[in-house]
Structure formats: structure tokens, C-alpha cells
Amino acid sequence: MILPPKTLAYRTRLIEAIRDNHTAGASELARQALDGIQAYASELCGLSSDGTPPVEEMSAALLQMARDLQQQRPSMAPIQNLVQQWIVQFSRATPSSPKAVEVSARQISRQLSEQSLQALSQIASYALKLIGEGATIMTHSSSSSVFRCFELLSHKKVKAIVTESRPGREGHRLARALADLGISSHYITDAQMGLFIGQANLVLVGADTLLADGSLVNKSGTYLLALAARDHNIPFYTCCERLKYSPLLPESVELESKSATEIAPPVSPLITPHNIYFDVTPAELISGYITESGVSTTLPAPGAAGN
Amino acid sequence: MILPPKTLAYRTRLIEAIRDNHTAGASELARQALDGIQAYASELCGLSSDGTPPVEEMSAALLQMARDLQQQRPSMAPIQNLVQQWIVQFSRATPSSPKAVEVSARQISRQLSEQSLQALSQIASYALKLIGEGATIMTHSSSSSVFRCFELLSHKKVKAIVTESRPGREGHRLARALADLGISSHYITDAQMGLFIGQANLVLVGADTLLADGSLVNKSGTYLLALAARDHNIPFYTCCERLKYSPLLPESVELESKSATEIAPPVSPLITPHNIYFDVTPAELISGYITESGVSTTLPAPGAAGN
């Protein structure tokens, strides 16, 4: 069956929305990927009665889209993992009509998204136990897990140190969102991390991916913050759903780059600008991993990796 | 004697040019401060014959301006030190006419500037011995000493890794200037330092001030680069004329801030933005100090501090 161009264009837009979003955290984008699959299922189902694809073709189209989504963000394990869970569960379903395909796709997506959000709340509840009244928390980039922690902490009169997180400037939005929660923050450029780390009681960052050796793939600059934290004896924690585990090691993980025009570099044949969005923080710099199982000084067993 | 408003306004402009220049290195600005004293001496001397101040008043006005210049940049010892040398030498002179005052002010300024430039060349010649053919040199911000090294190194096919050095973006200009020398560079945001340090053979930075315990005051982010260098076993050198010595310790040095509007922060009563231009790198992270006396693993005796 050949799908109409409008439908194919819609699919492309859904996939590009995941590919080109360089400000949302990995776990948030993973949930958006599931939303995209749901939306595409509705689109396919809503084609006029003679144009609606048969059940098998509709299922195959959704599975293909899911696999395409998995390829979009190599530095973000949650997208691969959460969509993989969707693929496994959807492949087991036996819908008998296009409408039943749509319902199945939606139910699985919603359930997985809810589980992921529950994991965030569990992580935040464990993080809470680490953080005392009036503590100053330093963070880099913007993570939905870390933000959930701040939501639960707003009554504890915590303060934040927020880095700009150039070039995406996720810190700009985070500081505003914290202010909306009534949490005050110091807002600094990335280069000032070393000047402010000494004022923090702890560092709390999210995770785009956790590698098999316990190292952390996260927004560029995270490694520098971890070095500064170690040099000042400030504990460094990452909030990481088990969904973020990857079987890869640092030498084989792909760190995504975005167009260098975003950093407005000088232009010359002799100047090569770089805009790599992620760096790798080795396990030895990480004081603790906060997962839905609790706080651990070593990476909890990958066997439990959200499957 | 009351000086005309035009003359006083000129003096204010000369001082503000030093106060408000947040892109030039400390040693370059120190030489510009001497140029400012010269220019003011000419201005005073050039007043109409009946308006030219007597020798004593002209000398006093120049000394007062020199002392005012010394106060402008608390994080930059070279300005205090070089201008102090000017004050000492000028105070010894005994000019008999306004013209002789001007000549004396100019000669002392020129001689001190030349000595400072000679120091840069000496430093660069010592740095050269550390750097092999085809080496990759990583730097942060833009230092006239480091640039002089690159000038002498251009035949050695060296490469550079240049950080943006936000918010002043000195790296933007440096990468262009290196390209003009035929030196190719990788241009990165400050947050990417940790991703690129492993590609460098050494780090070479300038110095705004060297404190009594050997720690280095330099553009914010220098400390993070030094931490990354240590973590990768990459040697970290600072090029520092002895003129940059300060008798202060880290706890008493003033680190200059510039207006936070420069970093375009989010605006909220709960958000406090910071734009501190300098940080302190402790001596333990510094592999070597390159001064006009050679390369030393510890800070050469402050007794030799360019006086």
C-alpha cells in the first residue's frame, strides 16, 4: 500500500521533532518519541476508509517508525530503550482492526510514559533524602529528573546554582522554571563553574546515557563540573532511570554534534569549529547514582536495565 | 591651577579605556596604561602658553593619574606593577619645564613598554624549547605572551585548540589572528574543554596576575582547563612576566566582575546572575611557569618581581 504524501510528511515531521530537539533531556525526549508513535498511529487510522492500510501494513509501518526513532539520537540511550520496550510489547499484540492497532499503540505508549514518569518521582524521593534544609544544589544543563527533585524540594528552602549550558542555554530556561517554583538561583556562565562549586552542598545532574562502565554521557561541560566538584570535595550525583543504561563503553559511544553555526565561530579555512553536545564523565568522579532503586555508589546492575 | 574641562574629560577617557577594556590581556593593558600617561602629559603640555600648568603641578597631575590607573583593575597586577615602576622613575626625574616633564614621562613610558615587550619575546623563546614540531597547543582566552609564542612557532607547523572564552569571546579574535599567521585551530565552546584536552600536547595560557603562593589569576575557565589537563596528564604552562607577581594570596585577591547584562541572563527577583571575569588556578595544577628567566616548576622568587 502506498501512503499519501501528506501522511509521509507528517511522519517525517514527527521524527525530525525528536532529531532536532537539542534542549529537552533524554528521558523527556524518549516520552516524546512515544507520543510521536501514538500520533502516527492516529494519523494512519484516520485516513479515509478506503485509504486506511490493512492491519498488518499499519503495524509494520508503526514498527518501522519506532526503529527509525531509535536511530535518531545515538547519545541518548533512553530513546533506544523506551522505544525498544514499545516495540517488544506492540509486537506481542494481536489487534484485529486498524482502530485496534491505534488503541494498542496508544495504550502501550501511555503505560510506558507513565512508568517513566513514576521512575522520575521515585528518583526524586531518593534524592530528597540526600538534601538538607536550605542546601545549595549545583546543576548543569536541564534534566527532567533534576527538575522533579526541585519540585519536591521547594518547601525545603533549597537554592540552586545554574549554569548557562551554552550553546543550548538550557540553564536559562531552568533558572526561570525554578523561579516559578519559588526557588532562588545563582546564574553563571559555564566558564564560572570553578568559581561557584565551593558554594554548593552537592551537584545533581541528569543523564543522557549511562555506559556499561558506569561513566555518564551528559551535556558537554558535565565532566568539567565533576572535576571541579572532586577538587572541592563536593559530592556529585546523577539522577538516572535504569532506562538510561547502555551496553556501550566510552570508546564506542557516539557523541552527537550539532551544526557549528550555532556557536557563531570565526570563519576561515584554517579554523575548524566544533559543537559536540555531550561529554563523558568517568565513574570515578561520580559519588552516587540515584535510580528508581535508590542511591548507590556504583552503577546498579545493568541486568535491571528497565526491561 | 584649575584645568579646563576638556583636559579633565580627556583624562577621564584615558582612564576609562583601561577600566572598560575586558578583552585585552593584563600585560597589554599595562602598556596601554603607560601610553595613557604619555598622552595626558602631551595634552597638559599642549595647553596654550598661559594655560600650561607649572612644572610641579603638571608632575603632580601625572602622578595622580598614574595612581588612579593603578586602582582600575584589581585582578591585573601588571598594571599596578608597571605603573609603579613608572611612578618610581618619574619621581626621580627633575624636569625644569613643562616640555621636559612631557619628555621625561614619554621616555620612561616607552622604555618600560619596550622592556615588557622584550620580556614577552624572552618568554616566547623559552616556551619554544618546550614545544615540538607539529605539536597541538591548547589555550584559553587570549594572551599577548601566548600569541608571541605562536608567532615564533608558526614555522613549526603547530596547531591550536582555542576556546571561545565567553563572554568576552577572546578566542574568536585569537583564532582569526592565528589563521593570519597560517596556524590552524580547533575552535570550541568553553564547555567542550574536557572533550578536546586529550588532543593537546600541552596547555599554554597567559596570566593576569600570579599570587604569592604561585596560584594563577586568569580568565574564568582557566581553572577548569587546568583540572582537565591534570586528569589527562597534559602539562599546563603559564607564560608570565615577573611583572605579573602580586604579594596577595587567593583569599585576598579581588576577582573583577563585569555587568551581568553581558551574559543576557533570565530576569527575575529570584535569579542572581554573575559575570566574574577571573578565576584562580592553584599552584598544584601548574606544571611550569615560563618567565623571562626561563621555565620553572615552582614560581620564581617574588624578590625578582620586575623591579
Coordinates of C-alpha atoms in Angstrom, one line a residue:
Chain A
M1 CA 0.0 0.0 0.0
I2 CA 1.3 3.4 -0.8
L3 CA 0.6 6.1 1.8
P4 CA -0.4 9.6 0.7
P5 CA 2.4 12.3 0.7
K6 CA 0.6 14.2 3.5
T7 CA 0.9 11.1 5.8
L8 CA 4.5 10.5 4.9
A9 CA 5.3 14.2 5.5
Y10 CA 3.6 14.0 8.9
R11 CA 5.8 11.0 9.8
T12 CA 8.9 12.9 8.8
R13 CA 7.9 15.9 10.9
L14 CA 7.3 13.6 14.0
I15 CA 10.8 12.1 13.6
E16 CA 12.5 15.4 12.9
A17 CA 11.0 16.8 16.1
I18 CA 13.0 14.2 18.0
R19 CA 16.1 14.5 15.9
D20 CA 16.3 18.3 16.1
N21 CA 15.3 18.9 19.7
H22 CA 18.6 19.8 21.4
T23 CA 17.2 21.3 24.5
A24 CA 15.0 18.6 26.1
G25 CA 16.6 15.9 28.3
A26 CA 16.9 12.3 27.1
S27 CA 14.1 10.9 29.2
E28 CA 11.7 13.7 28.2
L29 CA 12.6 13.1 24.5
A30 CA 12.0 9.4 24.9
R31 CA 8.5 10.1 26.1
Q32 CA 8.0 12.5 23.2
A33 CA 9.1 9.7 20.8
L34 CA 6.3 7.5 22.2
D35 CA 3.9 10.4 21.7
G36 CA 5.1 10.5 18.1
I37 CA 4.3 6.8 17.6
Q38 CA 0.8 7.4 19.0
A39 CA 0.3 10.4 16.8
Y40 CA 1.3 8.5 13.7
A41 CA -1.0 5.6 14.6
S42 CA -3.9 8.0 14.8
E43 CA -2.9 9.6 11.5
L44 CA -2.8 6.2 9.8
C45 CA -6.1 5.2 11.3
G46 CA -7.7 8.4 10.3
L47 CA -7.1 8.0 6.6
S48 CA -10.4 7.7 4.7
S49 CA -12.0 4.3 4.9
D50 CA -10.7 3.1 1.5
G51 CA -7.3 4.6 2.3
T52 CA -6.7 3.0 5.7
P53 CA -4.0 0.4 5.5
P54 CA -4.7 -3.1 6.4
V55 CA -3.8 -4.2 10.0
E56 CA -0.5 -5.9 9.0
E57 CA 0.7 -2.9 7.0
M58 CA -0.3 -0.4 9.6
S59 CA 1.5 -2.4 12.3
A60 CA 4.6 -2.8 10.1
A61 CA 4.6 1.0 9.4
L62 CA 4.5 1.7 13.1
L63 CA 7.3 -0.7 13.9
Q64 CA 9.4 0.8 11.1
M65 CA 8.8 4.3 12.5
A66 CA 9.7 3.1 16.0
R67 CA 13.0 1.7 14.7
D68 CA 13.7 4.9 12.8
L69 CA 13.1 6.8 16.0
Q70 CA 15.7 4.6 17.8
Q71 CA 18.4 5.7 15.3
Q72 CA 17.9 9.5 15.7
R73 CA 19.8 10.2 18.9
P74 CA 22.8 8.0 19.4
S75 CA 23.9 9.7 22.6
M76 CA 20.5 9.1 24.2
A77 CA 20.0 5.6 25.4
P78 CA 16.5 6.3 26.9
I79 CA 15.1 6.8 23.4
Q80 CA 16.5 3.5 22.2
N81 CA 15.5 1.7 25.4
L82 CA 12.0 3.1 25.8
V83 CA 11.1 2.6 22.2
Q84 CA 12.5 -0.9 22.3
Q85 CA 10.1 -1.7 25.1
W86 CA 7.3 -0.3 23.0
I87 CA 8.4 -2.5 20.1
V88 CA 8.6 -5.6 22.2
Q89 CA 5.1 -5.1 23.7
F90 CA 3.5 -3.9 20.4
S91 CA 4.9 -7.0 18.6
R92 CA 3.1 -9.2 21.1
A93 CA -0.3 -7.6 20.5
T94 CA -2.8 -9.1 18.0
P95 CA -5.1 -6.3 17.0
S96 CA -7.9 -7.2 14.6
S97 CA -8.7 -3.8 13.1
P98 CA -6.9 -0.5 12.3
K99 CA -8.7 1.0 15.2
A100 CA -7.5 -1.8 17.5
V101 CA -3.9 -1.1 16.2
E102 CA -4.2 2.5 17.1
V103 CA -5.6 1.7 20.6
S104 CA -2.9 -0.8 21.2
A105 CA -0.1 1.6 20.1
R106 CA -1.6 4.3 22.3
Q107 CA -2.1 2.2 25.4
I108 CA 1.4 0.8 25.3
S109 CA 2.9 4.3 24.8
R110 CA 0.9 5.8 27.6
Q111 CA 1.8 3.0 30.0
L112 CA 5.5 3.2 29.3
S113 CA 5.4 7.0 29.6
E114 CA 3.7 6.7 32.9
Q115 CA 6.2 4.2 34.2
S116 CA 9.0 6.6 33.1
L117 CA 7.4 9.5 35.0
Q118 CA 6.9 7.2 38.0
A119 CA 10.6 6.4 37.9
L120 CA 11.4 10.2 38.0
S121 CA 9.2 10.6 41.1
Q122 CA 10.9 7.6 42.8
I123 CA 14.3 9.0 41.9
A124 CA 13.3 12.4 43.3
S125 CA 12.1 10.8 46.5
Y126 CA 15.5 9.2 47.0
A127 CA 17.4 12.4 46.1
L128 CA 15.3 14.2 48.7
K129 CA 16.9 12.1 51.5
L130 CA 20.4 13.4 50.4
I131 CA 19.5 17.1 50.6
G132 CA 19.1 19.0 53.8
E133 CA 17.0 22.1 54.6
G134 CA 18.5 25.2 52.9
A135 CA 21.0 23.2 50.8
T136 CA 22.6 24.7 47.7
I137 CA 22.3 22.4 44.7
M138 CA 24.5 23.0 41.6
T139 CA 23.4 21.6 38.3
H140 CA 24.4 21.8 34.6
S141 CA 22.0 21.7 31.6
S142 CA 18.4 20.9 32.4
S143 CA 17.2 17.5 33.3
S144 CA 13.5 16.5 33.9
S145 CA 14.7 14.2 36.8
V146 CA 16.6 17.0 38.4
F147 CA 13.7 19.4 37.9
R148 CA 11.3 16.8 39.5
C149 CA 13.7 16.8 42.5
F150 CA 13.5 20.6 42.8
E151 CA 9.7 20.4 42.6
L152 CA 9.7 18.2 45.6
L153 CA 12.3 20.3 47.4
S154 CA 10.7 23.7 47.0
H155 CA 9.4 23.6 50.6
K156 CA 12.9 22.8 51.9
K157 CA 14.2 26.3 51.0
V158 CA 16.9 24.9 48.8
K159 CA 18.9 27.2 46.5
A160 CA 20.3 26.4 43.1
I161 CA 23.5 27.3 41.1
V162 CA 22.5 27.1 37.4
T163 CA 25.0 27.1 34.5
E164 CA 24.0 28.8 31.3
S165 CA 24.8 25.5 29.4
R166 CA 25.9 27.0 26.2
P167 CA 25.0 26.8 23.3
G168 CA 21.6 25.4 24.0
R169 CA 21.2 27.6 27.1
E170 CA 19.1 25.1 28.9
G171 CA 20.1 26.8 32.1
H172 CA 18.3 30.0 31.1
R173 CA 15.0 28.1 31.0
L174 CA 15.8 26.1 34.1
A175 CA 16.5 29.2 36.2
R176 CA 13.2 30.7 35.1
A177 CA 11.3 27.4 35.9
L178 CA 13.0 27.3 39.3
A179 CA 11.9 30.9 40.0
D180 CA 8.4 29.8 39.1
L181 CA 8.7 27.2 41.9
G182 CA 9.9 30.0 44.3
I183 CA 13.5 28.6 44.2
S184 CA 16.2 31.2 44.0
S185 CA 19.3 30.6 41.9
H186 CA 22.7 31.9 41.0
Y187 CA 23.0 32.0 37.2
I188 CA 26.5 31.7 35.8
T189 CA 28.4 31.1 32.5
D190 CA 29.8 27.6 32.1
A191 CA 33.3 29.0 32.5
Q192 CA 32.5 30.2 36.0
M193 CA 31.7 26.7 37.3
G194 CA 35.0 26.6 39.2
L195 CA 34.3 29.9 40.9
F196 CA 30.9 28.7 42.3
I197 CA 31.4 25.0 43.0
G198 CA 32.7 25.8 46.5
Q199 CA 29.3 27.3 47.4
A200 CA 27.4 24.1 46.6
N201 CA 26.5 21.4 49.1
L202 CA 26.1 18.9 46.2
V203 CA 26.0 18.6 42.5
L204 CA 22.9 17.0 41.0
V205 CA 22.8 16.4 37.2
G206 CA 20.6 14.3 34.9
A207 CA 22.0 11.7 32.5
D208 CA 21.5 11.3 28.8
T209 CA 23.1 7.8 28.9
L210 CA 24.9 5.6 31.4
L211 CA 27.6 3.5 29.9
A212 CA 28.5 -0.1 30.9
D213 CA 31.5 1.0 32.9
G214 CA 29.4 3.5 35.0
S215 CA 30.5 6.6 33.1
L216 CA 28.0 9.2 32.4
V217 CA 27.1 10.7 29.0
N218 CA 25.6 14.2 29.6
K219 CA 25.6 17.7 28.2
S220 CA 29.2 19.0 27.4
G221 CA 30.7 20.6 30.5
T222 CA 29.4 18.0 32.9
Y223 CA 32.8 16.4 33.1
L224 CA 34.4 19.8 34.0
L225 CA 31.8 20.3 36.7
A226 CA 32.6 16.8 38.1
L227 CA 36.3 17.6 38.1
A228 CA 35.7 20.8 40.0
A229 CA 33.4 19.0 42.4
R230 CA 36.1 16.4 43.2
D231 CA 38.7 19.1 43.6
H232 CA 36.4 20.8 46.2
N233 CA 35.2 17.5 47.9
I234 CA 31.6 18.3 46.9
P235 CA 29.5 15.2 46.2
F236 CA 28.5 14.7 42.6
Y237 CA 25.2 12.8 41.9
T238 CA 23.5 11.8 38.7
C239 CA 19.7 11.1 38.6
C240 CA 19.3 8.3 36.2
E241 CA 16.4 6.0 35.5
R242 CA 17.6 2.5 34.7
L243 CA 16.1 3.2 31.2
K244 CA 19.3 5.2 30.6
Y245 CA 21.7 2.2 30.7
S246 CA 23.6 1.4 27.5
P247 CA 25.7 -1.7 26.9
L248 CA 28.4 0.5 25.2
L249 CA 31.7 1.7 26.6
P250 CA 33.1 5.2 26.3
E251 CA 35.3 4.3 23.3
S252 CA 32.3 3.2 21.2
V253 CA 29.6 5.7 22.2
E254 CA 28.8 8.3 19.6
L255 CA 28.7 11.8 21.0
E256 CA 26.3 13.9 18.9
S257 CA 27.4 17.1 17.3
K258 CA 25.1 19.9 16.1
S259 CA 25.9 22.4 13.4
A260 CA 28.8 24.7 14.4
T261 CA 26.9 27.7 13.1
E262 CA 25.1 27.6 16.4
I263 CA 28.2 28.8 18.2
A264 CA 28.9 31.6 15.6
P265 CA 32.6 30.7 15.1
P266 CA 35.1 32.7 13.2
V267 CA 35.2 31.7 9.5
S268 CA 38.5 30.7 7.9
P269 CA 39.7 27.6 6.0
L270 CA 42.2 27.3 8.9
I271 CA 39.6 27.3 11.7
T272 CA 37.6 24.1 12.4
P273 CA 34.7 24.8 14.8
H274 CA 33.1 22.1 16.9
N275 CA 29.8 21.8 18.6
I276 CA 29.7 18.5 20.4
Y277 CA 26.7 18.3 22.7
F278 CA 27.8 15.6 25.1
D279 CA 30.8 14.6 27.1
V280 CA 31.7 11.6 29.2
T281 CA 32.2 11.8 32.9
P282 CA 34.1 8.7 34.2
A283 CA 32.6 6.7 37.1
E284 CA 35.5 7.6 39.4
L285 CA 34.1 11.2 39.5
I286 CA 30.6 10.1 40.4
S287 CA 29.8 10.0 44.1
G288 CA 26.4 8.3 43.6
Y289 CA 23.8 7.1 41.1
I290 CA 20.2 7.9 42.1
T291 CA 17.9 5.4 40.3
E292 CA 14.4 4.2 41.0
S293 CA 16.1 1.5 43.2
G294 CA 17.7 4.0 45.5
V295 CA 21.2 5.7 45.8
S296 CA 24.2 3.6 45.0
T297 CA 27.9 4.5 44.9
T298 CA 28.4 2.1 42.0
L299 CA 26.2 1.7 38.9
P300 CA 23.3 -0.7 39.8
A301 CA 23.4 -3.9 37.9
P302 CA 22.7 -3.4 34.2
G303 CA 20.6 -6.6 34.3
A304 CA 17.9 -4.5 35.9
A305 CA 18.0 -2.1 33.0
G306 CA 14.3 -1.2 32.8
N307 CA 13.3 -4.3 30.8
Chain B
M1 CA 45.6 75.6 39.0
I2 CA 42.3 74.6 37.6
L3 CA 42.5 72.5 34.4
P4 CA 40.0 73.2 31.6
P5 CA 37.0 70.7 31.4
K6 CA 38.3 69.5 28.0
T7 CA 41.5 68.3 29.6
L8 CA 39.8 66.7 32.5
A9 CA 37.4 64.9 30.2
Y10 CA 40.4 63.7 28.2
R11 CA 42.0 62.3 31.3
T12 CA 38.7 60.5 32.3
R13 CA 38.5 58.9 28.8
L14 CA 42.1 57.7 29.0
I15 CA 41.4 56.1 32.4
E16 CA 38.1 54.6 31.3
A17 CA 39.7 53.0 28.3
I18 CA 41.8 50.9 30.7
R19 CA 38.9 50.3 33.2
D20 CA 36.5 49.1 30.5
N21 CA 38.7 47.0 28.3
H22 CA 37.7 43.5 29.1
T23 CA 39.3 41.8 26.1
A24 CA 43.0 42.8 26.2
G25 CA 45.4 40.8 28.4
A26 CA 46.8 42.3 31.6
S27 CA 50.3 42.9 30.2
E28 CA 48.9 44.6 27.0
L29 CA 46.7 46.8 29.1
A30 CA 49.6 47.7 31.4
R31 CA 51.4 49.0 28.3
Q32 CA 48.3 50.9 27.2
A33 CA 48.1 52.5 30.7
L34 CA 51.7 53.9 30.1
D35 CA 50.5 55.1 26.7
G36 CA 47.7 56.9 28.5
I37 CA 50.1 58.7 30.9
Q38 CA 52.2 59.8 27.9
A39 CA 49.1 61.1 26.1
Y40 CA 48.0 63.0 29.2
A41 CA 51.4 64.5 29.5
S42 CA 51.2 65.8 25.9
E43 CA 47.7 67.1 26.5
L44 CA 48.9 69.1 29.6
C45 CA 51.9 70.4 27.8
G46 CA 49.9 71.4 24.8
L47 CA 47.6 73.8 26.7
S48 CA 48.0 77.3 25.5
S49 CA 51.1 79.0 26.9
D50 CA 49.2 80.9 29.6
G51 CA 47.2 77.8 30.5
T52 CA 50.1 75.4 30.8
P53 CA 50.5 74.3 34.4
P54 CA 53.7 74.9 36.2
V55 CA 56.2 72.0 36.3
E56 CA 55.3 71.0 39.9
E57 CA 51.5 70.9 39.2
M58 CA 52.0 69.1 35.9
S59 CA 54.2 66.4 37.6
A60 CA 51.6 66.1 40.4
A61 CA 48.8 65.7 37.9
L62 CA 50.6 62.9 36.1
L63 CA 51.5 61.1 39.3
Q64 CA 47.9 61.3 40.4
M65 CA 46.7 59.9 37.1
A66 CA 49.2 57.1 37.4
R67 CA 47.9 56.3 40.9
D68 CA 44.3 56.4 39.6
L69 CA 45.3 54.0 36.8
Q70 CA 46.7 51.5 39.3
Q71 CA 43.3 51.3 41.0
Q72 CA 41.3 50.4 37.9
R73 CA 41.9 46.7 37.5
P74 CA 42.4 44.9 40.8
S75 CA 42.8 41.5 39.2
M76 CA 45.6 42.7 37.0
A77 CA 48.9 43.0 38.8
P78 CA 50.9 44.1 35.7
I79 CA 49.0 47.4 35.6
Q80 CA 49.8 48.1 39.3
N81 CA 53.4 47.0 38.9
L82 CA 54.3 48.6 35.5
V83 CA 52.7 51.9 36.5
Q84 CA 54.5 51.7 39.9
Q85 CA 57.8 51.4 38.1
W86 CA 56.8 54.5 36.0
I87 CA 55.9 56.4 39.3
V88 CA 59.3 55.5 40.9
Q89 CA 61.3 56.6 37.9
F90 CA 59.3 59.7 37.1
S91 CA 59.5 60.8 40.8
R92 CA 63.3 60.7 40.5
A93 CA 63.4 63.0 37.4
T94 CA 63.9 66.7 37.9
P95 CA 62.5 68.4 34.7
S96 CA 62.8 72.2 34.5
S97 CA 60.0 72.9 32.1
P98 CA 56.6 71.6 31.1
K99 CA 58.2 70.3 27.9
A100 CA 60.8 68.5 29.9
V101 CA 58.1 66.9 32.0
E102 CA 56.4 65.6 28.9
V103 CA 59.7 64.2 27.5
S104 CA 60.5 62.6 30.8
A105 CA 57.0 61.0 31.1
R106 CA 57.3 59.7 27.5
Q107 CA 60.8 58.4 27.7
I108 CA 60.1 56.4 30.9
S109 CA 56.8 55.0 29.5
R110 CA 58.5 53.9 26.2
Q111 CA 61.4 52.3 28.0
L112 CA 59.2 50.4 30.4
S113 CA 56.9 49.3 27.5
E114 CA 59.9 48.1 25.5
Q115 CA 61.2 46.1 28.5
S116 CA 57.8 44.5 28.8
L117 CA 57.8 43.6 25.1
Q118 CA 61.3 42.2 25.4
A119 CA 60.1 40.1 28.3
L120 CA 57.4 38.6 26.1
S121 CA 60.0 37.7 23.5
Q122 CA 62.2 36.1 26.1
I123 CA 59.3 34.1 27.4
A124 CA 58.4 33.0 23.9
S125 CA 61.9 31.8 23.3
Y126 CA 61.8 29.7 26.4
A127 CA 58.4 28.4 25.5
L128 CA 59.7 27.4 22.1
K129 CA 62.0 24.8 23.7
L130 CA 59.1 23.0 25.2
I131 CA 57.1 22.7 22.0
G132 CA 58.0 20.2 19.3
E133 CA 57.3 20.2 15.6
G134 CA 53.6 19.7 14.9
A135 CA 52.5 20.0 18.5
T136 CA 49.0 20.9 19.4
I137 CA 48.7 23.7 21.9
M138 CA 45.5 24.4 23.8
T139 CA 44.8 27.8 25.2
H140 CA 42.0 29.7 26.9
S141 CA 41.3 33.4 26.5
S142 CA 43.8 35.5 24.6
S143 CA 47.2 36.4 26.0
S144 CA 49.8 38.6 24.2
S145 CA 52.6 36.4 25.7
V146 CA 50.9 33.2 24.3
F147 CA 50.3 35.0 20.9
R148 CA 54.0 35.9 20.8
C149 CA 54.8 32.2 21.3
F150 CA 52.6 31.3 18.4
E151 CA 54.3 34.0 16.2
L152 CA 57.6 32.4 16.8
L153 CA 56.2 28.9 16.4
S154 CA 54.4 29.4 13.1
H155 CA 57.2 27.7 11.2
K156 CA 57.0 24.6 13.4
K157 CA 53.6 23.6 12.0
V158 CA 52.0 23.7 15.4
K159 CA 48.2 23.5 15.7
A160 CA 45.9 25.2 18.3
I161 CA 42.8 24.4 20.3
V162 CA 41.1 27.7 21.0
T163 CA 38.2 28.1 23.5
E164 CA 35.5 30.7 22.8
S165 CA 36.2 32.3 26.2
R166 CA 32.7 33.5 26.8
P167 CA 31.5 36.2 27.4
G168 CA 34.4 38.3 26.1
R169 CA 35.0 35.8 23.2
E170 CA 38.7 36.5 23.1
G171 CA 39.1 33.1 21.5
H172 CA 37.1 34.3 18.5
R173 CA 39.7 37.0 17.8
L174 CA 42.6 34.7 18.7
A175 CA 41.6 32.0 16.2
R176 CA 41.4 34.6 13.4
A177 CA 44.8 36.1 14.4
L178 CA 46.3 32.6 14.4
A179 CA 44.8 31.9 10.9
D180 CA 46.5 35.1 9.8
L181 CA 49.8 33.5 10.9
G182 CA 48.9 30.4 9.0
I183 CA 48.2 28.4 12.1
S184 CA 45.2 26.1 12.0
S185 CA 43.0 25.7 15.0
H186 CA 40.0 23.9 16.5
Y187 CA 37.5 26.4 17.9
I188 CA 35.3 25.1 20.7
T189 CA 32.9 26.4 23.4
D190 CA 34.3 26.6 26.9
A191 CA 32.1 23.7 27.9
Q192 CA 33.9 21.4 25.4
M193 CA 37.3 21.8 27.0
G194 CA 37.1 18.3 28.5
L195 CA 36.3 16.8 25.1
F196 CA 39.4 18.3 23.5
I197 CA 42.1 18.3 26.2
G198 CA 43.1 14.8 25.2
Q199 CA 44.2 16.0 21.7
A200 CA 46.6 18.6 23.1
N201 CA 50.3 18.1 23.8
L202 CA 50.3 20.9 26.2
V203 CA 48.3 23.8 27.6
L204 CA 49.7 27.3 27.3
V205 CA 47.9 30.2 28.9
G206 CA 48.8 33.7 29.9
A207 CA 48.4 35.2 33.3
D208 CA 46.6 38.3 34.6
T209 CA 48.3 38.0 38.0
L210 CA 50.5 35.5 39.8
L211 CA 49.7 35.3 43.6
A212 CA 52.3 34.9 46.3
D213 CA 51.6 31.2 46.7
G214 CA 52.1 30.5 43.0
S215 CA 48.4 30.4 42.1
L216 CA 47.3 31.9 38.8
V217 CA 44.6 34.6 38.3
N218 CA 43.4 34.3 34.7
K219 CA 40.2 34.5 32.7
S220 CA 37.4 32.4 34.2
G221 CA 37.5 28.8 33.0
T222 CA 41.3 28.6 33.2
Y223 CA 40.9 26.6 36.5
L224 CA 38.6 24.1 34.7
L225 CA 41.1 23.7 31.9
A226 CA 43.9 23.0 34.4
L227 CA 41.7 20.4 36.1
A228 CA 41.0 18.7 32.8
A229 CA 44.8 18.8 31.9
R230 CA 45.8 17.2 35.1
D231 CA 43.1 14.5 34.7
H232 CA 44.6 13.7 31.2
N233 CA 48.3 14.1 32.2
I234 CA 48.7 17.0 29.8
P235 CA 51.3 19.6 31.0
F236 CA 49.8 23.0 31.9
Y237 CA 52.1 26.1 31.5
T238 CA 51.5 29.7 32.2
C239 CA 53.5 32.5 30.4
C240 CA 54.1 35.1 33.0
E241 CA 56.4 38.1 33.0
R242 CA 57.7 38.7 36.5
L243 CA 55.8 42.0 36.3
K244 CA 52.7 39.9 37.0
Y245 CA 53.6 39.0 40.5
S246 CA 51.4 40.2 43.3
P247 CA 52.1 39.9 47.0
L248 CA 48.5 38.9 47.6
L249 CA 47.1 35.4 48.4
P250 CA 44.0 33.9 46.9
E251 CA 41.8 34.7 49.8
S252 CA 42.5 38.5 49.5
V253 CA 42.7 39.0 45.7
E254 CA 39.7 40.8 44.2
L255 CA 38.3 39.0 41.1
E256 CA 36.7 41.6 38.9
S257 CA 33.1 41.3 37.8
K258 CA 31.5 42.9 34.8
S259 CA 27.9 43.8 34.3
A260 CA 25.7 40.7 34.2
T261 CA 23.8 42.1 31.2
E262 CA 26.7 40.9 29.1
I263 CA 25.6 37.3 29.6
A264 CA 21.9 38.1 28.9
P265 CA 20.6 36.3 32.0
P266 CA 17.0 35.4 32.7
V267 CA 15.4 38.3 34.7
S268 CA 13.6 37.5 37.9
P269 CA 13.9 38.8 41.5
L270 CA 14.9 35.2 42.4
I271 CA 17.7 34.9 39.8
T272 CA 21.1 36.4 40.7
P273 CA 23.3 36.4 37.6
H274 CA 27.1 36.6 37.9
N275 CA 29.8 37.6 35.4
I276 CA 33.1 37.2 37.2
Y277 CA 35.9 37.6 34.7
F278 CA 38.7 35.8 36.5
D279 CA 39.3 32.6 38.4
V280 CA 42.2 31.2 40.5
T281 CA 44.2 28.1 39.4
P282 CA 46.1 26.7 42.4
A283 CA 49.9 26.1 42.0
E284 CA 49.5 22.4 42.3
L285 CA 47.8 22.3 38.9
I286 CA 50.6 24.3 37.2
S287 CA 53.3 22.2 35.6
G288 CA 55.6 25.2 34.8
Y289 CA 55.9 28.9 34.9
I290 CA 57.6 30.4 31.8
T291 CA 59.1 33.8 32.8
E292 CA 61.8 35.9 31.3
S293 CA 64.2 33.9 33.5
G294 CA 63.3 30.5 32.0
V295 CA 60.9 27.6 32.8
S296 CA 60.4 26.7 36.4
T297 CA 58.2 24.1 38.1
T298 CA 57.7 26.5 41.0
L299 CA 57.1 30.2 40.9
P300 CA 60.5 32.0 40.6
A301 CA 61.3 34.1 43.6
P302 CA 59.0 37.1 44.0
G303 CA 62.1 39.1 45.0
A304 CA 62.9 39.3 41.3
A305 CA 59.5 40.8 40.6
G306 CA 60.5 43.0 37.8
N307 CA 61.6 45.9 40.0

